[in-house]
Amino acid sequence: SQQGEEDPQALSIQEGENATMNCSYKTSINNLQWYRQNSGRGLVHLILIRSNEREKHSGRLRVTLDTSKKSSSLLITASRAADTASYFCATDRGNAGKSTFGDGTTLTVKP
Amino acid sequence: NAGVTQTPKFQVLKTGQSMTLQCAQDMNHEYMSWYRQDPGMGLRLIHYSVGAGITDQGEVPNGYNVSRSTTEDFPLRLLSAAPSQTSVYFCAAQREGYNEQFFGPGTRLTVL
């Protein structure tokens, strides 16, 4: 079964609003990453947070990690239509190209 | 720098046929992986490699073979295609000591 599970499965918001999506996982991890996938394309890495970090920022992205609850959240502030995509969390227990991906959250940002 | 390239982009096979999905990277990254993505789902790891000559199984390896004779290339072979292998296949490369994976554009495979 998948290590990560995203919530919600789908999210629809207006441009300018904030979007929050959550990821839960089952076993201990070294790090957690978030990826974006535009329709029909490959995944693009957004941000990584290590197991000893609690919060990380990158531009309009804010990621939190709670290892006690085995959960992470991705916040996209001031969303734009171009943010429309699927977002996946991926967990790593090592660093040998063996990430475990969740099923993703599909975000639609309406102009 | 092309990054990670995959060929073909689309492929239709009949049940029982075999084929090879090609993956190449020009970043000199040590690690390479193959994933499949079924509709509405995340990626599942098929096989991975930590360097030339070294491969190992992932979560869903049955029906697939891989080899890694060079750092650049990591082909995925379907031995006898089945409808359950209809999916989008992604190849990824990762630099040793770093966690970011770089993905190719994918191959959309349909098995009739």
CSV table of C-alpha atoms in Angstrom, one decimal:
chain,number,residue,atom,x,y,z
A,1,SER,CA,0.0,0.0,0.0
A,2,GLN,CA,1.1,3.6,-0.5
A,3,GLN,CA,3.1,5.2,2.2
A,4,GLY,CA,1.7,8.6,1.7
A,5,GLU,CA,-2.0,9.6,1.5
A,6,GLU,CA,-3.0,13.1,0.5
A,7,ASP,CA,-6.1,14.9,1.6
A,8,PRO,CA,-8.3,16.2,0.1
A,9,GLN,CA,-8.3,14.2,-3.2
A,10,ALA,CA,-9.5,17.3,-5.0
A,11,LEU,CA,-9.6,21.0,-4.2
A,12,SER,CA,-11.1,23.9,-6.1
A,13,ILE,CA,-10.5,27.5,-5.2
A,14,GLN,CA,-10.5,31.0,-6.6
A,15,GLU,CA,-7.4,32.8,-7.8
A,16,GLY,CA,-5.9,34.7,-4.9
A,17,GLU,CA,-7.1,32.2,-2.2
A,18,ASN,CA,-4.7,30.0,-0.3
A,19,ALA,CA,-4.7,26.2,-0.9
A,20,THR,CA,-3.8,23.7,1.8
A,21,MET,CA,-3.3,20.0,1.2
A,22,ASN,CA,-2.2,17.4,3.6
A,23,CYS,CA,-0.2,14.2,3.5
A,24,SER,CA,-0.1,11.4,6.0
A,25,TYR,CA,2.4,8.5,6.1
A,26,LYS,CA,2.8,5.3,7.9
A,27,THR,CA,6.5,4.6,8.8
A,28,SER,CA,9.5,6.7,9.9
A,29,ILE,CA,11.1,8.8,7.2
A,30,ASN,CA,14.3,10.6,6.5
A,31,ASN,CA,12.6,13.3,4.5
A,32,LEU,CA,9.4,14.2,2.8
A,33,GLN,CA,9.1,15.9,-0.5
A,34,TRP,CA,6.3,17.6,-2.5
A,35,TYR,CA,6.1,17.3,-6.3
A,36,ARG,CA,3.7,19.0,-8.8
A,37,GLN,CA,2.4,17.3,-11.9
A,38,ASN,CA,0.8,19.3,-14.7
A,39,SER,CA,-1.7,17.3,-16.7
A,40,GLY,CA,0.0,14.7,-18.9
A,41,ARG,CA,3.5,15.7,-17.8
A,42,GLY,CA,6.2,14.4,-15.5
A,43,LEU,CA,6.6,15.4,-11.9
A,44,VAL,CA,8.5,18.5,-10.9
A,45,HIS,CA,10.2,18.7,-7.5
A,46,LEU,CA,8.8,21.6,-5.3
A,47,ILE,CA,10.3,21.4,-1.9
A,48,LEU,CA,11.9,19.0,0.6
A,49,ILE,CA,11.6,18.9,4.4
A,50,ARG,CA,13.9,16.8,6.5
A,51,SER,CA,12.7,14.7,9.4
A,52,ASN,CA,14.4,17.1,11.9
A,53,GLU,CA,12.7,20.2,10.4
A,54,ARG,CA,9.2,21.4,11.3
A,55,GLU,CA,8.6,24.1,8.7
A,56,LYS,CA,10.1,25.3,5.5
A,57,HIS,CA,9.3,28.1,3.0
A,58,SER,CA,10.0,28.5,-0.7
A,59,GLY,CA,8.4,31.5,-2.4
A,60,ARG,CA,4.6,31.1,-2.0
A,61,LEU,CA,5.0,27.5,-0.7
A,62,ARG,CA,5.1,26.6,3.0
A,63,VAL,CA,5.5,23.1,4.2
A,64,THR,CA,5.1,21.8,7.7
A,65,LEU,CA,6.1,18.4,9.1
A,66,ASP,CA,4.8,16.8,12.3
A,67,THR,CA,6.7,13.5,12.7
A,68,SER,CA,4.7,12.7,15.9
A,69,LYS,CA,1.5,12.6,13.8
A,70,LYS,CA,3.3,11.3,10.7
A,71,SER,CA,1.8,14.1,8.7
A,72,SER,CA,2.8,17.1,6.5
A,73,SER,CA,0.9,20.0,4.9
A,74,LEU,CA,1.6,22.1,1.8
A,75,LEU,CA,0.3,25.6,1.8
A,76,ILE,CA,0.2,27.6,-1.5
A,77,THR,CA,-0.5,31.2,-0.8
A,78,ALA,CA,-2.1,33.7,-3.2
A,79,SER,CA,-2.9,31.0,-5.7
A,80,ARG,CA,-2.8,31.5,-9.4
A,81,ALA,CA,-4.5,29.7,-12.3
A,82,ALA,CA,-1.0,28.4,-13.2
A,83,ASP,CA,-1.0,26.5,-9.9
A,84,THR,CA,-3.6,24.2,-11.3
A,85,ALA,CA,-2.0,20.7,-11.2
A,86,SER,CA,-1.8,17.6,-9.1
A,87,TYR,CA,0.4,17.7,-6.0
A,88,PHE,CA,2.0,14.6,-4.6
A,89,CYS,CA,3.9,14.0,-1.4
A,90,ALA,CA,6.8,11.5,-1.4
A,91,THR,CA,8.6,10.0,1.5
A,92,ASP,CA,12.1,8.7,1.7
A,93,ARG,CA,13.6,6.3,4.1
A,94,GLY,CA,17.0,6.5,2.4
A,95,ASN,CA,18.2,8.3,-0.6
A,96,ALA,CA,18.6,5.6,-3.3
A,97,GLY,CA,15.8,6.7,-5.7
A,98,LYS,CA,13.1,4.8,-3.7
A,99,SER,CA,10.6,7.4,-2.9
A,100,THR,CA,7.1,6.3,-2.0
A,101,PHE,CA,4.4,8.5,-3.4
A,102,GLY,CA,0.9,9.3,-2.3
A,103,ASP,CA,-2.2,9.4,-4.6
A,104,GLY,CA,-2.1,13.1,-4.9
A,105,THR,CA,-4.4,16.1,-4.5
A,106,THR,CA,-5.8,17.7,-7.7
A,107,LEU,CA,-5.9,21.4,-7.3
A,108,THR,CA,-8.0,23.6,-9.6
A,109,VAL,CA,-7.5,27.4,-9.4
A,110,LYS,CA,-10.3,29.3,-11.1
A,111,PRO,CA,-9.4,32.7,-12.6
B,1,ASN,CA,21.1,19.6,-21.1
B,2,ALA,CA,18.1,17.4,-22.0
B,3,GLY,CA,17.7,16.0,-18.5
B,4,VAL,CA,15.8,12.8,-18.6
B,5,THR,CA,14.4,11.6,-21.9
B,6,GLN,CA,12.0,8.8,-22.6
B,7,THR,CA,10.9,7.1,-25.8
B,8,PRO,CA,8.4,6.4,-27.1
B,9,LYS,CA,5.8,8.9,-25.9
B,10,PHE,CA,3.0,6.6,-26.8
B,11,GLN,CA,2.8,2.9,-27.5
B,12,VAL,CA,0.0,0.4,-28.1
B,13,LEU,CA,0.7,-3.3,-27.7
B,14,LYS,CA,-1.3,-6.5,-28.0
B,15,THR,CA,-1.4,-8.9,-25.1
B,16,GLY,CA,1.7,-11.1,-25.1
B,17,GLN,CA,3.9,-8.7,-27.1
B,18,SER,CA,7.2,-7.6,-25.6
B,19,MET,CA,8.8,-4.2,-25.8
B,20,THR,CA,11.5,-2.0,-24.3
B,21,LEU,CA,10.8,1.5,-22.9
B,22,GLN,CA,13.9,3.6,-23.2
B,23,CYS,CA,15.2,6.1,-20.6
B,24,ALA,CA,18.3,8.2,-20.9
B,25,GLN,CA,19.8,11.0,-18.7
B,26,ASP,CA,22.6,13.4,-19.4
B,27,MET,CA,23.1,14.6,-15.8
B,28,ASN,CA,25.5,11.9,-14.8
B,29,HIS,CA,23.3,11.0,-11.8
B,30,GLU,CA,24.0,7.7,-10.1
B,31,TYR,CA,20.4,6.7,-9.2
B,32,MET,CA,17.7,5.9,-11.7
B,33,SER,CA,14.2,4.6,-11.2
B,34,TRP,CA,11.1,3.4,-13.1
B,35,TYR,CA,7.6,4.2,-11.8
B,36,ARG,CA,4.2,3.5,-13.2
B,37,GLN,CA,1.2,5.8,-12.6
B,38,ASP,CA,-2.3,4.4,-13.0
B,39,PRO,CA,-5.3,6.8,-13.4
B,40,GLY,CA,-6.0,8.9,-10.3
B,41,MET,CA,-3.1,7.4,-8.4
B,42,GLY,CA,0.4,8.2,-7.4
B,43,LEU,CA,3.6,6.6,-8.7
B,44,ARG,CA,4.5,3.1,-7.8
B,45,LEU,CA,8.1,2.0,-8.0
B,46,ILE,CA,8.9,-0.8,-10.4
B,47,HIS,CA,12.7,-1.1,-10.4
B,48,TYR,CA,15.5,1.1,-9.4
B,49,SER,CA,19.3,1.3,-9.8
B,50,VAL,CA,22.0,2.8,-7.7
B,51,GLY,CA,24.7,2.6,-10.4
B,52,ALA,CA,25.8,0.9,-13.5
B,53,GLY,CA,25.5,-2.9,-13.1
B,54,ILE,CA,23.3,-2.7,-10.0
B,55,THR,CA,19.5,-3.0,-10.1
B,56,ASP,CA,16.9,-4.0,-7.5
B,57,GLN,CA,13.1,-4.5,-7.3
B,58,GLY,CA,10.6,-1.9,-6.2
B,59,GLU,CA,7.0,-2.3,-5.1
B,60,VAL,CA,5.6,-3.7,-8.4
B,61,PRO,CA,8.4,-5.5,-10.3
B,62,ASN,CA,6.5,-8.5,-11.7
B,63,GLY,CA,6.3,-8.6,-15.5
B,64,TYR,CA,9.2,-6.1,-15.9
B,65,ASN,CA,13.0,-6.5,-16.3
B,66,VAL,CA,15.7,-3.8,-16.2
B,67,SER,CA,19.4,-3.5,-16.8
B,68,ARG,CA,21.9,-0.7,-16.3
B,69,SER,CA,25.0,-1.2,-18.4
B,70,THR,CA,25.9,2.5,-18.4
B,71,THR,CA,25.2,5.5,-16.1
B,72,GLU,CA,23.2,7.1,-18.8
B,73,ASP,CA,20.7,4.5,-19.8
B,74,PHE,CA,18.1,2.5,-17.9
B,75,PRO,CA,15.7,0.6,-20.2
B,76,LEU,CA,12.6,-1.1,-18.9
B,77,ARG,CA,11.5,-4.4,-20.7
B,78,LEU,CA,8.0,-5.8,-20.7
B,79,LEU,CA,8.4,-9.5,-21.2
B,80,SER,CA,4.8,-10.4,-22.2
B,81,ALA,CA,2.5,-7.5,-22.1
B,82,ALA,CA,-0.8,-7.8,-20.2
B,83,PRO,CA,-3.8,-5.3,-20.1
B,84,SER,CA,-3.0,-4.8,-16.4
B,85,GLN,CA,0.3,-3.1,-17.5
B,86,THR,CA,-1.7,-0.3,-19.3
B,87,SER,CA,-0.3,2.8,-17.5
B,88,VAL,CA,1.9,5.8,-17.8
B,89,TYR,CA,5.5,5.0,-17.1
B,90,PHE,CA,8.0,7.5,-15.7
B,91,CYS,CA,11.7,7.3,-15.4
B,92,ALA,CA,13.6,9.4,-12.9
B,93,ALA,CA,17.2,10.2,-12.1
B,94,GLN,CA,18.7,11.3,-8.8
B,95,ARG,CA,22.1,12.4,-7.8
B,96,GLU,CA,23.7,10.4,-5.0
B,97,GLY,CA,23.6,12.3,-1.7
B,98,TYR,CA,20.6,14.5,-2.9
B,99,ASN,CA,17.0,13.7,-2.6
B,100,GLU,CA,15.4,15.5,-5.6
B,101,GLN,CA,14.4,13.2,-8.4
B,102,PHE,CA,14.2,14.5,-11.9
B,103,PHE,CA,11.5,12.9,-14.0
B,104,GLY,CA,11.2,12.3,-17.7
B,105,PRO,CA,8.0,13.2,-19.6
B,106,GLY,CA,6.5,9.7,-19.5
B,107,THR,CA,5.5,6.9,-21.8
B,108,ARG,CA,1.8,6.2,-22.1
B,109,LEU,CA,1.3,2.5,-22.8
B,110,THR,CA,-1.9,0.8,-23.7
B,111,VAL,CA,-2.1,-3.0,-23.8
B,112,LEU,CA,-5.1,-4.4,-25.7
